[in-house]
mmCIF file of C-alpha atoms in Angstrom:
data_model
loop_
_atom_site.group_PDB
_atom_site.id
_atom_site.type_symbol
_atom_site.label_atom_id
_atom_site.label_comp_id
_atom_site.label_asym_id
_atom_site.label_seq_id
_atom_site.Cartn_x
_atom_site.Cartn_y
_atom_site.Cartn_z
ATOM 1 C CA MET A 19 42.649 26.335 -17.441
ATOM 2 C CA VAL A 20 42.395 23.246 -18.879
ATOM 3 C CA ASN A 21 45.551 22.179 -21.484
ATOM 4 C CA ILE A 22 44.646 19.397 -23.919
ATOM 5 C CA ILE A 23 47.305 17.563 -25.590
ATOM 6 C CA ILE A 24 46.951 15.474 -28.177
ATOM 7 C CA CYS A 25 49.581 13.062 -29.468
ATOM 8 C CA GLU A 26 48.158 11.263 -32.592
ATOM 9 C CA ASN A 27 50.594 10.357 -36.128
ATOM 10 C CA ASN A 28 47.406 10.103 -37.806
ATOM 11 C CA GLU A 29 46.924 13.431 -39.477
ATOM 12 C CA TYR A 30 43.444 13.027 -39.864
ATOM 13 C CA TYR A 31 42.796 11.386 -36.293
ATOM 14 C CA ARG A 32 45.008 13.918 -35.307
ATOM 15 C CA LYS A 33 42.971 16.918 -36.888
ATOM 16 C CA THR A 34 39.648 15.048 -36.289
ATOM 17 C CA THR A 35 40.321 14.643 -32.208
ATOM 18 C CA TYR A 36 40.957 18.550 -31.890
ATOM 19 C CA GLN A 37 37.686 18.820 -33.809
ATOM 20 C CA ILE A 38 35.462 17.554 -31.598
ATOM 21 C CA VAL A 39 37.451 18.479 -28.279
ATOM 22 C CA ASP A 40 37.212 21.746 -29.573
ATOM 23 C CA ASN A 41 33.348 22.062 -30.222
ATOM 24 C CA TYR A 42 32.721 20.430 -26.894
ATOM 25 C CA MET A 43 35.042 22.844 -25.029
ATOM 26 C CA LYS A 44 33.793 25.832 -26.641
ATOM 27 C CA LYS A 45 30.132 24.975 -25.289
ATOM 28 C CA THR A 46 31.390 25.005 -21.883
ATOM 29 C CA ASN A 47 32.673 28.003 -19.814
ATOM 30 C CA ILE A 48 36.303 26.511 -19.086
ATOM 31 C CA LYS A 49 39.279 28.115 -20.557
ATOM 32 C CA TYR A 50 41.147 25.551 -22.143
ATOM 33 C CA LYS A 51 44.083 25.140 -25.160
ATOM 34 C CA ILE A 52 44.847 22.365 -27.697
ATOM 35 C CA SER A 53 48.201 21.961 -28.420
ATOM 36 C CA MET A 54 48.940 19.154 -30.857
ATOM 37 C CA PHE A 55 51.915 16.596 -31.554
ATOM 38 C CA SER A 56 52.469 13.920 -34.523
ATOM 39 C CA ASN A 57 54.524 12.407 -32.209
ATOM 40 C CA TYR A 58 56.924 12.231 -28.695
ATOM 41 C CA THR A 59 58.759 15.721 -29.604
ATOM 42 C CA ASP A 60 61.535 17.469 -27.925
ATOM 43 C CA LYS A 61 58.359 20.386 -27.104
ATOM 44 C CA LEU A 62 56.202 17.504 -25.790
ATOM 45 C CA LYS A 63 58.883 15.905 -23.329
ATOM 46 C CA LYS A 64 59.511 19.188 -21.881
ATOM 47 C CA ILE A 65 55.924 19.544 -21.033
ATOM 48 C CA VAL A 66 55.584 16.181 -19.714
ATOM 49 C CA LYS A 67 58.552 16.733 -17.104
ATOM 50 C CA ASN A 68 57.750 19.767 -16.296
ATOM 51 C CA PRO A 69 53.518 19.853 -16.379
ATOM 52 C CA LEU A 70 51.721 22.891 -17.447
ATOM 53 C CA ASP A 71 49.762 24.814 -15.428
ATOM 54 C CA GLY A 72 46.274 23.865 -14.236
ATOM 55 C CA HIS A 73 44.619 20.329 -15.323
ATOM 56 C CA ASN A 74 45.739 18.556 -18.581
ATOM 57 C CA ILE A 75 44.091 15.825 -20.245
ATOM 58 C CA TYR A 76 46.430 13.800 -22.887
ATOM 59 C CA ILE A 77 44.832 11.983 -25.601
ATOM 60 C CA ILE A 78 47.532 9.558 -27.170
ATOM 61 C CA ASP A 79 47.837 6.785 -29.997
ATOM 62 C CA ILE A 80 49.434 3.534 -28.730
ATOM 63 C CA HIS A 81 51.020 3.196 -31.982
ATOM 64 C CA LEU A 82 53.045 6.556 -33.014
ATOM 65 C CA SER A 83 56.047 4.717 -35.246
ATOM 66 C CA ASP A 84 58.193 1.569 -35.181
ATOM 67 C CA GLU A 85 60.415 3.524 -32.563
ATOM 68 C CA GLN A 86 57.826 5.516 -30.352
ATOM 69 C CA SER A 87 54.917 4.240 -28.446
ATOM 70 C CA GLY A 88 52.446 6.218 -26.343
ATOM 71 C CA ILE A 89 52.819 3.653 -23.888
ATOM 72 C CA ASP A 90 56.096 5.406 -23.367
ATOM 73 C CA ILE A 91 54.893 8.600 -23.284
ATOM 74 C CA ILE A 92 52.314 7.345 -20.328
ATOM 75 C CA ASN A 93 55.308 5.933 -18.203
ATOM 76 C CA ASP A 94 57.345 8.869 -18.907
ATOM 77 C CA ILE A 95 53.845 10.972 -17.650
ATOM 78 C CA ARG A 96 53.352 9.036 -14.552
ATOM 79 C CA LYS A 97 56.938 9.073 -13.051
ATOM 80 C CA LYS A 98 56.114 12.196 -11.038
ATOM 81 C CA ASP A 99 52.229 13.330 -12.811
ATOM 82 C CA TYR A 100 49.593 11.083 -11.332
ATOM 83 C CA ASP A 101 47.077 14.469 -11.671
ATOM 84 C CA SER A 102 46.679 14.226 -15.415
ATOM 85 C CA GLN A 103 44.247 12.486 -16.986
ATOM 86 C CA ILE A 104 45.230 10.413 -20.106
ATOM 87 C CA ILE A 105 43.029 8.718 -22.581
ATOM 88 C CA LEU A 106 44.844 6.289 -24.789
ATOM 89 C CA GLU A 107 43.417 5.129 -28.334
ATOM 90 C CA THR A 108 44.320 3.505 -31.354
ATOM 91 C CA GLY A 109 42.983 1.543 -34.232
ATOM 92 C CA TYR A 110 43.955 -2.021 -33.971
ATOM 93 C CA GLU A 111 42.019 -4.035 -31.496
ATOM 94 C CA THR A 112 45.268 -6.076 -30.927
ATOM 95 C CA LEU A 113 47.349 -3.239 -29.225
ATOM 96 C CA LEU A 114 44.053 -2.373 -27.544
ATOM 97 C CA SER A 115 44.349 -5.826 -25.589
ATOM 98 C CA GLU A 116 48.041 -5.785 -25.067
ATOM 99 C CA ALA A 117 47.932 -2.322 -23.563
ATOM 100 C CA GLN A 118 44.577 -3.319 -21.584
ATOM 101 C CA ARG A 119 46.672 -5.731 -20.268
ATOM 102 C CA LEU A 120 49.259 -3.654 -18.745
ATOM 103 C CA ARG A 121 46.987 -2.202 -16.538
ATOM 104 C CA LEU A 122 48.402 0.974 -16.861
ATOM 105 C CA SER A 123 47.967 4.333 -14.516
ATOM 106 C CA ILE A 124 44.630 5.784 -16.929
ATOM 107 C CA LEU A 125 41.823 6.941 -17.688
ATOM 108 C CA GLY A 126 40.313 5.080 -20.076
ATOM 109 C CA TYR A 127 41.201 3.589 -23.693
ATOM 110 C CA VAL A 128 39.110 4.723 -27.063
ATOM 111 C CA LEU A 129 39.010 2.094 -30.281
ATOM 112 C CA LYS A 130 39.101 4.316 -33.367
ATOM 113 C CA MET A 131 36.333 2.472 -35.667
ATOM 114 C CA VAL A 132 33.791 1.883 -32.622
ATOM 115 C CA ASN A 133 31.984 4.820 -31.876
ATOM 116 C CA TYR A 134 35.581 7.056 -31.750
ATOM 117 C CA GLU A 135 33.753 10.158 -31.207
ATOM 118 C CA LYS A 136 31.466 9.450 -28.739
ATOM 119 C CA ASN A 137 33.882 7.894 -26.315
ATOM 120 C CA ILE A 138 36.488 10.952 -26.607
ATOM 121 C CA LEU A 139 33.541 12.985 -25.342
ATOM 122 C CA GLU A 140 31.893 10.545 -22.637
ATOM 123 C CA LEU A 141 35.212 10.343 -21.797
ATOM 124 C CA LEU A 142 36.175 14.019 -22.101
ATOM 125 C CA GLU A 143 33.461 14.696 -19.350
ATOM 126 C CA THR A 144 34.619 12.705 -17.495
ATOM 127 C CA CYS A 145 37.787 14.106 -16.469
ATOM 128 C CA LEU A 146 36.496 17.410 -16.107
ATOM 129 C CA ASN A 147 33.861 16.189 -13.577
ATOM 130 C CA ILE A 148 36.766 14.381 -11.735
ATOM 131 C CA PHE A 149 38.210 17.804 -12.397
ATOM 132 C CA ASN A 150 35.487 19.739 -10.639
ATOM 133 C CA LEU A 151 34.874 21.414 -13.964
ATOM 134 C CA GLN A 152 31.687 20.461 -14.877
ATOM 135 C CA SER A 153 28.971 19.183 -12.547
ATOM 136 C CA SER A 154 27.030 21.695 -11.834
ATOM 137 C CA LEU A 155 24.643 24.835 -13.025
ATOM 138 C CA LYS A 156 25.533 28.043 -11.666
ATOM 139 C CA PHE A 157 22.935 31.127 -11.719
ATOM 140 C CA ARG A 158 21.944 33.679 -9.743
ATOM 141 C CA TYR A 159 18.011 33.675 -8.194
ATOM 142 C CA ASP A 160 16.458 36.389 -6.285
ATOM 143 C CA LYS A 161 19.675 37.865 -5.232
ATOM 144 C CA ILE A 162 20.928 34.231 -3.964
ATOM 145 C CA ASP A 163 23.538 32.905 -6.149
ATOM 146 C CA TYR A 164 23.026 29.292 -6.766
ATOM 147 C CA ASN A 165 24.773 26.202 -8.168
ATOM 148 C CA ILE A 166 23.071 23.343 -8.759
ATOM 149 C CA LYS A 167 24.269 19.914 -9.158
ATOM 150 C CA TYR A 168 23.546 18.133 -12.987
ATOM 151 C CA ASP A 169 21.918 15.192 -11.053
ATOM 152 C CA ASP A 170 19.601 17.715 -9.565
ATOM 153 C CA ILE A 171 17.724 18.643 -12.186
ATOM 154 C CA LEU A 172 14.502 17.367 -13.990
ATOM 155 C CA TYR A 173 14.437 19.816 -17.048
ATOM 156 C CA ILE A 174 14.799 23.968 -18.340
ATOM 157 C CA THR A 175 11.980 25.911 -20.249
ATOM 158 C CA SER A 176 12.035 29.433 -21.342
ATOM 159 C CA ASP A 177 9.513 32.075 -21.667
ATOM 160 C CA SER A 178 9.976 34.320 -24.476
ATOM 161 C CA VAL A 179 7.174 36.617 -23.291
ATOM 162 C CA GLU A 180 8.585 37.045 -19.630
ATOM 163 C CA ARG A 181 12.040 36.586 -21.069
ATOM 164 C CA LYS A 182 13.248 34.280 -18.473
ATOM 165 C CA CYS A 183 13.852 30.417 -17.753
ATOM 166 C CA LEU A 184 12.406 28.049 -15.422
ATOM 167 C CA VAL A 185 14.959 25.126 -13.972
ATOM 168 C CA THR A 186 13.309 22.761 -12.569
ATOM 169 C CA THR A 187 15.232 20.473 -10.183
ATOM 170 C CA LYS A 188 13.819 17.049 -8.450
ATOM 171 C CA ASN A 189 12.129 19.037 -5.678
ATOM 172 C CA ASN A 190 12.463 23.497 -6.371
ATOM 173 C CA VAL A 191 11.475 25.024 -9.589
ATOM 174 C CA TYR A 192 13.677 28.607 -9.942
ATOM 175 C CA ASP A 193 12.267 31.223 -12.297
ATOM 176 C CA VAL A 194 15.674 32.819 -13.897
ATOM 177 C CA ARG A 195 16.093 36.200 -15.912
ATOM 178 C CA LYS A 196 18.652 34.450 -18.605
ATOM 179 C CA PRO A 197 18.072 33.128 -22.027
ATOM 180 C CA ILE A 198 18.076 29.107 -22.251
ATOM 181 C CA TYR A 199 21.531 29.427 -24.396
ATOM 182 C CA TYR A 200 22.731 31.334 -21.221
ATOM 183 C CA PHE A 201 22.470 27.996 -19.516
ATOM 184 C CA GLU A 202 22.677 25.146 -22.971
ATOM 185 C CA GLU A 203 26.415 26.723 -22.794
ATOM 186 C CA GLN A 204 27.205 25.007 -19.725
ATOM 187 C CA LEU A 205 25.704 21.691 -19.954
ATOM 188 C CA ASN A 206 27.217 18.719 -20.289
ATOM 189 C CA SER A 207 26.389 15.922 -23.021
ATOM 190 C CA HIS A 208 23.777 14.287 -21.058
ATOM 191 C CA PHE A 209 21.212 17.254 -21.468
ATOM 192 C CA TYR A 210 19.174 16.657 -24.782
ATOM 193 C CA LYS A 211 17.254 19.899 -26.315
ATOM 194 C CA ILE A 212 13.737 18.789 -26.832
ATOM 195 C CA ASN A 213 12.330 22.016 -28.669
ATOM 196 C CA ARG A 214 13.445 25.187 -29.483
ATOM 197 C CA GLY A 215 12.315 25.893 -25.168
ATOM 198 C CA CYS A 216 12.957 23.085 -23.582
ATOM 199 C CA ILE A 217 15.970 21.009 -22.454
ATOM 200 C CA ILE A 218 15.880 17.696 -20.383
ATOM 201 C CA ASN A 219 18.223 15.672 -18.386
ATOM 202 C CA THR A 220 17.992 12.091 -19.920
ATOM 203 C CA ASP A 221 19.901 10.775 -16.893
ATOM 204 C CA ASN A 222 16.595 11.704 -14.967
ATOM 205 C CA VAL A 223 14.018 10.240 -17.412
ATOM 206 C CA LYS A 224 12.052 7.233 -16.458
ATOM 207 C CA LYS A 225 10.406 6.536 -19.249
ATOM 208 C CA TYR A 226 9.538 8.457 -22.848
ATOM 209 C CA ASN A 227 6.188 7.956 -24.540
ATOM 210 C CA TYR A 228 6.835 9.412 -27.906
ATOM 211 C CA GLN A 229 2.903 8.373 -29.074
ATOM 212 C CA GLU A 230 1.501 10.379 -26.440
ATOM 213 C CA ASN A 231 4.505 13.005 -25.810
ATOM 214 C CA ILE A 232 4.987 12.437 -22.305
ATOM 215 C CA ILE A 233 8.456 12.147 -20.356
ATOM 216 C CA THR A 234 8.440 11.171 -17.301
ATOM 217 C CA PHE A 235 11.075 11.940 -15.194
ATOM 218 C CA CYS A 236 12.754 9.646 -11.765
ATOM 219 C CA ASN A 237 10.299 11.480 -9.326
ATOM 220 C CA ASP A 238 7.236 10.424 -11.520
ATOM 221 C CA GLN A 239 6.892 14.158 -12.331
ATOM 222 C CA ASP A 240 5.385 13.955 -16.528
ATOM 223 C CA LEU A 241 6.727 16.807 -18.639
ATOM 224 C CA SER A 242 4.174 16.868 -21.551
ATOM 225 C CA GLY A 243 3.325 17.831 -25.683
ATOM 226 C CA MET A 244 7.233 19.332 -25.273
ATOM 227 C CA ILE A 245 8.956 17.257 -27.814
ATOM 228 C CA SER A 246 9.467 19.177 -31.460
ATOM 229 C CA ASN A 247 8.018 16.869 -34.412
ATOM 230 C CA LYS A 248 11.571 17.655 -35.629
ATOM 231 C CA LYS A 249 13.196 16.686 -32.699
ATOM 232 C CA VAL A 250 11.876 13.061 -31.895
ATOM 233 C CA LYS A 251 13.760 11.419 -34.888
ATOM 234 C CA GLY A 252 17.138 12.864 -33.306
ATOM 235 C CA LEU A 253 15.714 12.051 -29.269
ATOM 236 C CA LYS A 254 15.194 8.268 -30.203
ATOM 237 C CA GLU A 255 18.534 8.059 -31.724
ATOM 238 C CA TYR A 256 20.493 9.572 -28.822
ATOM 239 C CA VAL A 257 18.565 7.572 -26.254
ATOM 240 C CA ARG A 258 19.638 4.301 -28.281
ATOM 241 C CA SER A 259 22.989 5.407 -28.256
ATOM 242 C CA ASN A 260 23.496 6.281 -24.498
#
């Protein structure tokens, strides 16, 4: 169970953060609960003092009010809890610089005005990997249960006629009788769907040749003719932003 606690005094960012986190977590097979607070309430203080069962992720705004600071919450958390992961966010660069100087024991900082969603998702994914909850793909092949590390996967292709998928790794190919959405729901944001029946692991891509429609992976294996015309623009934008 993963508990995500959002403490943000700005209603827009509180709801936006909730939506970003909820949309991401829905794509995983991980049980989760999101709690939202507009300030450091008695209920939140109780959670901080007695951490919830499971894994806890705090997303905290630095400036909650003239009387309250996210830094105060972090200090209270770290009095007895060093297992929870903390993401600190702010809309002010000056406050961000000040917080960085304090060398707080947190995972990372997010500036709301710069790539907010992208940075939140990257840190959220890092949290899950730290908890060892989302670093591998699980499936059954030839009566054996497999747990394949994301780092080893090159791409996954579907065969609609045979109603199966081929999971291609750096060293093996697994023939799995599962639809592609079964895998898609487990994968993290480093995987990109280049057509209706193919998902690639962008971390293992060495080169994109858009003109000839060839993707070369880190082991020099090529995947040809798989990038859909409708996906070329999105893939280019994804690669540039990551």
